[in-house]
Coordinates of C-alpha atoms in Angstrom, one line a residue:
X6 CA -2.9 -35.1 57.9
X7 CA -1.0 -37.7 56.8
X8 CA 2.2 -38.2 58.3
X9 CA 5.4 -38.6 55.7
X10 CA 7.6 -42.2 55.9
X11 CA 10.3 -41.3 58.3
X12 CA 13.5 -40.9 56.9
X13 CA 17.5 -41.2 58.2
X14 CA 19.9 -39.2 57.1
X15 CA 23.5 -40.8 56.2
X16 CA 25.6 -41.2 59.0
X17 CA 27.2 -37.3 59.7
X18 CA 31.3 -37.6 60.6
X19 CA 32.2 -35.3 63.2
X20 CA 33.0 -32.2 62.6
X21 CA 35.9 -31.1 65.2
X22 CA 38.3 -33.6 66.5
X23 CA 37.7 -34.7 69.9
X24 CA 40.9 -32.9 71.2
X25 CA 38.8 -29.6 69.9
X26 CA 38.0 -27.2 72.9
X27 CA 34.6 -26.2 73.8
X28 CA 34.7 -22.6 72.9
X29 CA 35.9 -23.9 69.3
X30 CA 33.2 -25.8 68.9
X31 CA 29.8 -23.1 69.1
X32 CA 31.2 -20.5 66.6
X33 CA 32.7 -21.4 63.6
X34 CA 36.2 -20.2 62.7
X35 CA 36.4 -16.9 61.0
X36 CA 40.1 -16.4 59.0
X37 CA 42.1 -13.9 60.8
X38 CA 42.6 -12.4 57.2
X39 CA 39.6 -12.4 56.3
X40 CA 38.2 -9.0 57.0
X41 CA 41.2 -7.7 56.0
X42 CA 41.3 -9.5 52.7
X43 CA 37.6 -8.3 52.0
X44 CA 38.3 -4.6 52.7
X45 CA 40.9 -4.5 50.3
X46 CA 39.1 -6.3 47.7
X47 CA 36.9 -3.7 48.6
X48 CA 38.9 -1.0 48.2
X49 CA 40.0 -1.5 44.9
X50 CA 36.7 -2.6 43.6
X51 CA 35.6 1.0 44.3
X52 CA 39.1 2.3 43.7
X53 CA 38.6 0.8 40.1
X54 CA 35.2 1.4 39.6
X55 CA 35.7 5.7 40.2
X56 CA 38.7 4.9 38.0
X57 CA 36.3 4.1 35.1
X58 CA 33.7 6.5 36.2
X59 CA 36.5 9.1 35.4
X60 CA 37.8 7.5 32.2
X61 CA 33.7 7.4 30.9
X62 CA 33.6 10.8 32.1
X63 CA 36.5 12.2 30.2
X64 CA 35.2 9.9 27.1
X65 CA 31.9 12.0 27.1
X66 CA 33.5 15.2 28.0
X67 CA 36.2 15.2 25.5
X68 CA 33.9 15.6 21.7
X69 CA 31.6 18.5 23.3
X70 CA 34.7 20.3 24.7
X71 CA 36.8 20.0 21.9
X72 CA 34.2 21.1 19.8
X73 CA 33.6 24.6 21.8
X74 CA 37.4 24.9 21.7
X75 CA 37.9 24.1 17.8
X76 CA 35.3 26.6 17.3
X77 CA 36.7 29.2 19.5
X78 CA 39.7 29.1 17.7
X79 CA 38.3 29.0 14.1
X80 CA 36.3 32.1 15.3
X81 CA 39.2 33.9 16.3
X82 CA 40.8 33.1 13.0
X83 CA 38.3 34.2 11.1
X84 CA 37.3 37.4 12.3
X85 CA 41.1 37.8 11.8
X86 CA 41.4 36.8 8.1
X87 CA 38.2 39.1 7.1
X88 CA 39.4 41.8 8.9
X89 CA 43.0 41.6 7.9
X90 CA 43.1 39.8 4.6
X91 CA 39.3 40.2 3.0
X92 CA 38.2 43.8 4.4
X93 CA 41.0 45.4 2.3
X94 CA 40.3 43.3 -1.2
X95 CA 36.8 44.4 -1.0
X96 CA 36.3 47.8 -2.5
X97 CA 34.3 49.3 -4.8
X98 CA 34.9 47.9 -7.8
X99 CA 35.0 44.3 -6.1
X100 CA 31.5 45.3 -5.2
X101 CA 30.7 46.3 -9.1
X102 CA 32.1 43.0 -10.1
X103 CA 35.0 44.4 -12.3
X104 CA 36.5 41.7 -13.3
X105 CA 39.8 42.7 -12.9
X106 CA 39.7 43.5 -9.2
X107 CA 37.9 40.0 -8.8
X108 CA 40.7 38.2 -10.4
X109 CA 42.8 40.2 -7.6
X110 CA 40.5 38.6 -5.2
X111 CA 40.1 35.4 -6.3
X112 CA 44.1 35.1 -6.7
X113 CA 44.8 36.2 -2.8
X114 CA 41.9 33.8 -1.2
X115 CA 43.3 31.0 -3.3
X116 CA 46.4 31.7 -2.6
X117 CA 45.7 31.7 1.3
X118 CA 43.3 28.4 0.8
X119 CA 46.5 26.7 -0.9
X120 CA 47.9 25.4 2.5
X121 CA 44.4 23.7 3.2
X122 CA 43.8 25.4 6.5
X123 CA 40.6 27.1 5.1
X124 CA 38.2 24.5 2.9
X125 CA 35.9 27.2 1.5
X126 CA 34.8 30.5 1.2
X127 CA 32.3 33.2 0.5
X128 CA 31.6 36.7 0.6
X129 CA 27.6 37.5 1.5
X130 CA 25.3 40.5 0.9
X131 CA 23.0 42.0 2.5
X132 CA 20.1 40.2 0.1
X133 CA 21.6 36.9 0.6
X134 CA 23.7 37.2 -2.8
X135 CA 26.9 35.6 -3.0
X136 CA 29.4 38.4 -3.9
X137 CA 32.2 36.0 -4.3
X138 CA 32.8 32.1 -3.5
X139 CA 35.7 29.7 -3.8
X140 CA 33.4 27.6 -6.0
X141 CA 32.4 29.5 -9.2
X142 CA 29.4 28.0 -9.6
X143 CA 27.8 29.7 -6.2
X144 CA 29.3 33.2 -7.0
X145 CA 26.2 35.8 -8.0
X146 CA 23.3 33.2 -6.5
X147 CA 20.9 34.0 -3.8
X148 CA 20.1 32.3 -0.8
X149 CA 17.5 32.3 2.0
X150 CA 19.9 33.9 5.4
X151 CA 19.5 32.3 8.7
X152 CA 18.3 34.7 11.2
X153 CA 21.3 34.7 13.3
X154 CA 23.4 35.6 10.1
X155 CA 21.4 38.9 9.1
X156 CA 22.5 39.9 12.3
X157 CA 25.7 40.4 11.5
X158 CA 25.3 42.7 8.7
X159 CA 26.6 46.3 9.7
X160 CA 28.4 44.6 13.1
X161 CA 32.0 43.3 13.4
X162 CA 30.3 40.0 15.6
X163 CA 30.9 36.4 14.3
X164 CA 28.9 33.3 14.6
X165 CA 29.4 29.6 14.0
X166 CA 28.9 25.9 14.4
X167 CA 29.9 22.8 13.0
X168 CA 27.9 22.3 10.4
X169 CA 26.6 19.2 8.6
X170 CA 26.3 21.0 5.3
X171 CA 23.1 20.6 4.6
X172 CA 22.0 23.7 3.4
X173 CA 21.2 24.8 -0.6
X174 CA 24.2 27.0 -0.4
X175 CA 26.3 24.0 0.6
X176 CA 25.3 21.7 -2.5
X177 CA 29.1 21.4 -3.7
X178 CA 31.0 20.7 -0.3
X179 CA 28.5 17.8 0.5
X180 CA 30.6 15.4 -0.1
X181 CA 33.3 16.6 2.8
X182 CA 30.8 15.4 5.6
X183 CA 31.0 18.0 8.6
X184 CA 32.8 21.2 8.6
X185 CA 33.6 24.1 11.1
X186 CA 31.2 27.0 9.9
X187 CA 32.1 30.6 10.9
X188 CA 30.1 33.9 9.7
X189 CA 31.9 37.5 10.7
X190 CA 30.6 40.6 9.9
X191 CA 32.7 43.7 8.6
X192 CA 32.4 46.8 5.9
X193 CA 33.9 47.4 2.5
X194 CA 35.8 50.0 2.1
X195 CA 33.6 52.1 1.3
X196 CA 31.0 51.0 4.4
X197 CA 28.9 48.4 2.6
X198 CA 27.8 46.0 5.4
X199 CA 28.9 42.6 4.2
X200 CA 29.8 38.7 6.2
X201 CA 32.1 37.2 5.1
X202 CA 32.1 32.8 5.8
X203 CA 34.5 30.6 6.1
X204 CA 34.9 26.5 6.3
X205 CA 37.3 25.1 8.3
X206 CA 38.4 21.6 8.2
X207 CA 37.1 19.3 11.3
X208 CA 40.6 17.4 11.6
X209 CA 41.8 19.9 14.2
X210 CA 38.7 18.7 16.7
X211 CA 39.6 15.2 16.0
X212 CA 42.9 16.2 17.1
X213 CA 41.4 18.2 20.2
X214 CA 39.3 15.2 21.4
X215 CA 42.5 13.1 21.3
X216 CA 44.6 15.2 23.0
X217 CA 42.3 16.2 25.6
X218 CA 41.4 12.7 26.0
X219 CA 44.8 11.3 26.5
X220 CA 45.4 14.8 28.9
X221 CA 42.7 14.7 30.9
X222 CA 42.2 10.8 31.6
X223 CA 46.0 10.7 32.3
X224 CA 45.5 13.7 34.8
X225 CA 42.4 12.4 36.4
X226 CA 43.4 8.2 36.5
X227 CA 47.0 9.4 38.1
X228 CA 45.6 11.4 40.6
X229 CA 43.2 8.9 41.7
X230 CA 45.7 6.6 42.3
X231 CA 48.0 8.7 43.9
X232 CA 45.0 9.4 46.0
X233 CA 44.1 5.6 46.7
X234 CA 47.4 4.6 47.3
X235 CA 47.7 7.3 49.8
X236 CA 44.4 5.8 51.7
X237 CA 45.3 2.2 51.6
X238 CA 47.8 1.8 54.3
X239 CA 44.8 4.1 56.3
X240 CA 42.1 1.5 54.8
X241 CA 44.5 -1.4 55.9
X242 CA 45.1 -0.1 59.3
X243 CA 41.1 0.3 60.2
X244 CA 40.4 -2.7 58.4
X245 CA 43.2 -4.3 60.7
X246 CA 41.8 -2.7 64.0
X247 CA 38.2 -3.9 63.0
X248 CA 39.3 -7.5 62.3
X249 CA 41.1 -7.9 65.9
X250 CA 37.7 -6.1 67.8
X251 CA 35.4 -8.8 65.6
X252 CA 38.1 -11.8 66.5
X253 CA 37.5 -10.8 70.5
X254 CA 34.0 -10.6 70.0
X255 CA 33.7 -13.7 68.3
X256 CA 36.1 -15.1 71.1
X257 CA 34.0 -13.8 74.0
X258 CA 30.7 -15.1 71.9
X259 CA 32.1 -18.5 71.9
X260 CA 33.3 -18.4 75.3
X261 CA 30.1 -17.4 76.9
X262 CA 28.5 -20.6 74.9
X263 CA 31.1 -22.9 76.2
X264 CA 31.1 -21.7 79.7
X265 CA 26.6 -21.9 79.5
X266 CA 27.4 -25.4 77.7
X267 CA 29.8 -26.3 80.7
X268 CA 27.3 -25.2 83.2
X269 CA 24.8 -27.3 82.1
X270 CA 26.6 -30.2 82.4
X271 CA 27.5 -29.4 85.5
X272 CA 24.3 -29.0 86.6
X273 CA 22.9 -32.1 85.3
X274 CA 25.9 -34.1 86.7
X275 CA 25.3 -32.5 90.3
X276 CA 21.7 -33.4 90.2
X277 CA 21.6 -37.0 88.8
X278 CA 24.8 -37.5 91.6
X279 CA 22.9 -35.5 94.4
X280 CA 19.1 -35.7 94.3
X281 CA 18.3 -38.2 91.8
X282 CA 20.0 -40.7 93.4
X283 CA 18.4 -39.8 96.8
X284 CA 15.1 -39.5 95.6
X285 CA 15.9 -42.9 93.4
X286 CA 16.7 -44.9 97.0
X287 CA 13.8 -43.5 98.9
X288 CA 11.7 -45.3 95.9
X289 CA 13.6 -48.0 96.8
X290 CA 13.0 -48.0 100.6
X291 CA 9.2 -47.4 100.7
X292 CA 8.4 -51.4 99.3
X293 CA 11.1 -52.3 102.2
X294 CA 8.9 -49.9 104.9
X295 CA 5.4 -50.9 103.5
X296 CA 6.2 -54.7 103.7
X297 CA 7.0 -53.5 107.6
X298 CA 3.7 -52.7 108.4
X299 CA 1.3 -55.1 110.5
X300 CA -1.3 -56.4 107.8
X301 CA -3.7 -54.6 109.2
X302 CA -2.6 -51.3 108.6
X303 CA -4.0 -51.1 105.2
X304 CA -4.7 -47.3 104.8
X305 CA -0.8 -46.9 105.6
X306 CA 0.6 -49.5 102.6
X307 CA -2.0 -48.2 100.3
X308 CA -0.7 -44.6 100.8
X309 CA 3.1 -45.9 100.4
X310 CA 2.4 -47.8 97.4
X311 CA 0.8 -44.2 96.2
X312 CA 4.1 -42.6 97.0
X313 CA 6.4 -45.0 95.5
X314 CA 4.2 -44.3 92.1
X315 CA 4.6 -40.4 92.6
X316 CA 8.6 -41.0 93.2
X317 CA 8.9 -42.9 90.4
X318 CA 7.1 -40.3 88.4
X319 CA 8.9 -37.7 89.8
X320 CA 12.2 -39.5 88.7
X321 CA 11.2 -40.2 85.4
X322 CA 10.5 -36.4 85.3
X323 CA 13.8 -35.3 86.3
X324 CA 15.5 -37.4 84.8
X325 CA 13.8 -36.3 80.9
X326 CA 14.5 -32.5 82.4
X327 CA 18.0 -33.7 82.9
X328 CA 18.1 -34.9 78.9
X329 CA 16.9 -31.5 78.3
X330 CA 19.4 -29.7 80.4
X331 CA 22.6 -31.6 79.1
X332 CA 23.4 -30.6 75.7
X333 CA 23.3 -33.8 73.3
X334 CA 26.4 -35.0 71.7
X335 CA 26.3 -33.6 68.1
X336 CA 29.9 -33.7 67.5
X337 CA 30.2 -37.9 67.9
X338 CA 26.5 -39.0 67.9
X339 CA 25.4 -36.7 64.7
X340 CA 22.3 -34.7 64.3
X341 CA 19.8 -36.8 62.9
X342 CA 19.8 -39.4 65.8
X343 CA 20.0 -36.2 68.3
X344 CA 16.9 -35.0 66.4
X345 CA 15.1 -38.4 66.3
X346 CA 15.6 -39.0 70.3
X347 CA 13.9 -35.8 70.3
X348 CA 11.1 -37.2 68.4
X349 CA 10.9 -40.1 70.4
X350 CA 10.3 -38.8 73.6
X351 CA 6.9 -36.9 71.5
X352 CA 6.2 -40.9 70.5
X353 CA 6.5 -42.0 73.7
X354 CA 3.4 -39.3 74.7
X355 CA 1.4 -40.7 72.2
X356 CA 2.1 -38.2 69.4
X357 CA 3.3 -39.6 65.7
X358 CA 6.6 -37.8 64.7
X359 CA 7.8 -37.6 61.3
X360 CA 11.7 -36.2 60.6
X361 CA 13.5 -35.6 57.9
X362 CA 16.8 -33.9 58.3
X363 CA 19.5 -33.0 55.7
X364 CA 22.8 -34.6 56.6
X365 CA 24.7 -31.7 55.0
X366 CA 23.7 -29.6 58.0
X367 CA 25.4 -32.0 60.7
X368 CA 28.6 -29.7 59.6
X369 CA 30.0 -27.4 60.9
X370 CA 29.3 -28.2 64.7
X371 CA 27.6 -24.7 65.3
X372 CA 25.1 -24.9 62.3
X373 CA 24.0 -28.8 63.9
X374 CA 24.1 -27.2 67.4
X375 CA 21.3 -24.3 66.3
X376 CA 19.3 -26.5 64.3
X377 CA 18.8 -29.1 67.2
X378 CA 18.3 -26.7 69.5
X379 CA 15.5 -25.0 67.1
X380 CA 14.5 -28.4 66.9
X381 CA 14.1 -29.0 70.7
X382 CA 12.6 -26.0 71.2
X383 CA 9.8 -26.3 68.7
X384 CA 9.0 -30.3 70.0
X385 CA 9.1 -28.7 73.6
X386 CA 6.2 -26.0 72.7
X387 CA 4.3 -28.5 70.9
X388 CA 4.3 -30.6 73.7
X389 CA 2.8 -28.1 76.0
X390 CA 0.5 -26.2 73.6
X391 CA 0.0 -27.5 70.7
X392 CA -2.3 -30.9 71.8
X393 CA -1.2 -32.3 68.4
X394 CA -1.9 -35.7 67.1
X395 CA 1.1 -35.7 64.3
X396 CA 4.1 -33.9 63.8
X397 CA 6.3 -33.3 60.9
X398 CA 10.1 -32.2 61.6
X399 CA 11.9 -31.1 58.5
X400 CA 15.7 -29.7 58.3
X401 CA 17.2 -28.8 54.8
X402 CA 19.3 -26.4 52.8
X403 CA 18.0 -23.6 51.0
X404 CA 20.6 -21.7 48.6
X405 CA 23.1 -20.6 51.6
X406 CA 20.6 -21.2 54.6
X407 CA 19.4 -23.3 56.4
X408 CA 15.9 -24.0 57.5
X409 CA 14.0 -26.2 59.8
X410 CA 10.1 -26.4 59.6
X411 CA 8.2 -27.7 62.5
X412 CA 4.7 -28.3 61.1
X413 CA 1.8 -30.1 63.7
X414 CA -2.1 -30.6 63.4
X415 CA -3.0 -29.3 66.9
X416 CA -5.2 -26.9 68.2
X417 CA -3.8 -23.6 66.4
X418 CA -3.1 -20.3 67.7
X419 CA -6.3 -20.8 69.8
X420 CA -8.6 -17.5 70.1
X421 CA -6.2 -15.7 72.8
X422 CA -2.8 -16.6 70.6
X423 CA -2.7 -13.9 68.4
X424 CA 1.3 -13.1 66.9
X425 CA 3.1 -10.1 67.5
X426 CA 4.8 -8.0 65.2
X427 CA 8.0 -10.5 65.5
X428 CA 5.5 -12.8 64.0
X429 CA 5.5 -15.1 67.6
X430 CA 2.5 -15.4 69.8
X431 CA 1.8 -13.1 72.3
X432 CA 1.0 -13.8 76.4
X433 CA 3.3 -15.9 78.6
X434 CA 4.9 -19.5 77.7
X435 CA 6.6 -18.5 74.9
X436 CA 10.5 -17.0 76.6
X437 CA 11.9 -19.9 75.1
X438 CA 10.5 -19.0 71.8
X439 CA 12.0 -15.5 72.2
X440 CA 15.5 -16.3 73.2
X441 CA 15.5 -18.5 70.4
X442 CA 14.5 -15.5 68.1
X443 CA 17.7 -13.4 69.4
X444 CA 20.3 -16.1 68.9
X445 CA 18.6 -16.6 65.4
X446 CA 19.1 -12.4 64.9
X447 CA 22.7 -13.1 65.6
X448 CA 23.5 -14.4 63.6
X449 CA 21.4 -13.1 61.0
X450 CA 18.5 -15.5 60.6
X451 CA 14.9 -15.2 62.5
X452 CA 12.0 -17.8 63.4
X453 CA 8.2 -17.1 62.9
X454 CA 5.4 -19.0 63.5
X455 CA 1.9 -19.3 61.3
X456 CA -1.5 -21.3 61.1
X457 CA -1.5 -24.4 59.4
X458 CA -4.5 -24.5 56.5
X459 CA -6.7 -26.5 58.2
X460 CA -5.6 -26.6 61.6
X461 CA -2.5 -26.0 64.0
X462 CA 0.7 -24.3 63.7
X463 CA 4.4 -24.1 61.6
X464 CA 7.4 -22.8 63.0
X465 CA 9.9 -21.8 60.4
X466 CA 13.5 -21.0 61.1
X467 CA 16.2 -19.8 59.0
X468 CA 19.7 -18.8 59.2
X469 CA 22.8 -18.3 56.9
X470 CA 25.0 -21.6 56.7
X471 CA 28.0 -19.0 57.2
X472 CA 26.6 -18.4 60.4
X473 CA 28.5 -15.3 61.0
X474 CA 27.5 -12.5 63.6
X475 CA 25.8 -10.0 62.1
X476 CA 28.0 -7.4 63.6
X477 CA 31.3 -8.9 61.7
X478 CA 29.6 -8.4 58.8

């Protein structure tokens, strides 16, 4: 595998002040407003968006309804013209065609068609024969009936539609586009089953649809809002509530990792005070006890001079564990140099380290403080399972994450290192692994591990840059 040139990252300025407390420092600030701000915006993004599902709605709504309306209406006032105006011009000699009772006909009907309430007319037969029309050249010409008009022949029912005029009777209204057609059905005087049609202008359903338009949107977009404005003090209030529980979460959250980071200070000063620096001056006294010894007490200075090597071993031991323990200094020293100690330590054992981080992610403080420890944790398992010759660290930006890539050539999952389900091997060893996988689920990010083609392992981590607990969210 062949190892990339080790790169340094620009220098990363700190990202807290030193006066900054410790409980600051592991979570990143979250706005007290800032939930709050976001459920409003909220709010009225939905307020506004049922707002224009209701406007659409009423848009689609309006033409169909106005149309069943219009024709409601022009059927009404059509069954009430034939049976008050037409019935009683149609009589016998109407039906003969005597001209003179025609003329009485046609006089009336154009009379009542004068105000332009009614565009056309026509009286029908039972054999589909005009018996009188508003345009002379129809009058005495047959035509195919539709079904649903034959019906009405010998009944006092009506029927109608807006129609497109496109049938052969409608040659000379073409040119009007769309008209209200109603049929009713009624008897001549003397009992002659007859239907009698009339057109009605379509202005009054452009009328409808605007009125019920304007009505109903008005109706429905000022009770919405009546509605909404009733809920947002409500929607303020819980929002309110929530923020304050996620600002004491966050609070204990970053307490806890201060008072763990605190700890382990403490516990590295106590032992590098306490028994570091007693086992440190027992090395020191064995040279001073074996050059005591008579000269011929050989066995004896060969078995301090072995102890001396295991205390000094030992030290050297305790004294990398106490690296470990005390968490580095991110905030002044920077990541990348935390990152490349790390590495060093790997050198030191005889394994070649390559890293490559991303300055942008030595800010904020929290987002440098989980990608060393990711870091530290993948170098640490490498180190005890891995057997690896070369290493390759990488730490970048992705988008709005963050990811760090741990890649070595070692000996693999091995035959008993199957993953889990989490995607992290299974047996013992691996706790670290794990309670690295929780924090990363925090805070909404998660680490898995793979083969490399061609031999050993990559451990890939991810989390948002926002860093932000999942449960705030």
């Amino acid at each position: 595998m062949k190892t990339p040139p080790k790169t340094k990252a620009v220098p990363v300025r700190a990202a807290r002040t030193s006066g900054t407390s410790p409980a600051q420092l592991d979570v990143p600030h979250r706005g007290r407003s800032k939930v709050v701000r976001d459920s409003v915006i909220r709010f009225l993004l939905w307020s506004a968006a049922v707002l224009g599902l209701v406007a659409a709605g009423t848009l689609l709504l309006s033409t169909p309804l106005a149309e069943r309306l219009s024709l409601r209406e022009a059927t009404a006032r059509s069954v009430a013209y034939a049976n008050s105006v037409v019935k009683p011009l149609v009589d016998k000699k109407v039906l003969a065609g005597d001209p003179g009772a025609t003329q009485a006909l046609v006089h009336l009907m154009s009379s009542r068609m004068a105000d332009g309430s009614i565009a056309h007319m026509k009286i029908w037969t039972r054999d589909g024969r005009v018996l009188w029309s508003d345009e002379p050249g129809v009058t005495g010409q047959k035509f195919e009936l539709e079904p649903d008009v034959k019906e009405l022949f010998g009944t006092a029912q009506a029927t109608g539609q807006v129609s497109d005029l496109d049938k052969p009777e409608n040659a000379q209204e073409r040119s009007e586009e769309e008209l209200i057609e109603v049929y009713v059905g009624f008897r001549a005087d003397d009992g002659t089953p007859l239907v009698f049609e009339a057109y009605w202008p379509t202005e009054r359903i452009r009328q409808d649809v605007s009125d019920i338009r304007w009505q109903f949107t008005t109706l429905g977009l000022v009770a919405l809002l009546l509605l909404a404005l009733a809920l947002l003090p409500l929607a303020l209030s819980l929002a309110r509530r929530v923020d304050r529980g996620l600002a004491e979460r966050e609070e204990m959250m970053a307490q806890a990792l201060s008072a763990s980071d605190l700890e382990r200070r403490r516990l590295s000063q106590d032992l590098h005070d306490g028994i570091v620096q007693d086992i440190v001056a027992l090395g020191y006294a064995l040279p001073t006890v074996a050059a005591a010894l008579p000269p011929e007490a050989k066995a004896a200075r060969g078995l301090l001079e072995q102890v001396h090597k295991d205390v000094a071993r030992g030290v050297a031991g305790v004294r990398e564990l106490l690296t470990d323990v005390y968490p580095a200094d991110l905030e002044h020293g920077g990541l990348e140099p935390a990152v490349q100690d790390l590495a060093e330590r790997q050198r030191r054992a005889g394994t070649e380290v390559a890293v490559a981080v991303d300055s942008r992610l030595g800010e904020p403080l929290a987002v440098a403080q989980l990608t060393y420890r990711i870091v530290r944790e993948a170098l640490r398992n490498v180190a005890k399972h891995a057997h690896a010759a070369q290493v390759e660290v990488t730490a970048g930006i992705e988008g709005d994450r963050a990811t760090v890539e741990v890649c070595d050539d070692g000996v693999g999952l091995g035959p008993g290192g199957a993953l889990g389900a989490d995607g992290l091997p299974g047996g013992e060893g691996h706790l670290g692994l794990r309670l690295l996988r929780d924090t990363l689920r925090t805070f909404g990010g998660d680490v898995r591990i793979t083969e490399r083609p061609g031999g050993g392992t990559v451990l890939r981590a991810t989390f948002p840059l926002a860093m932000r607990p999942v449960w705030s969210r």
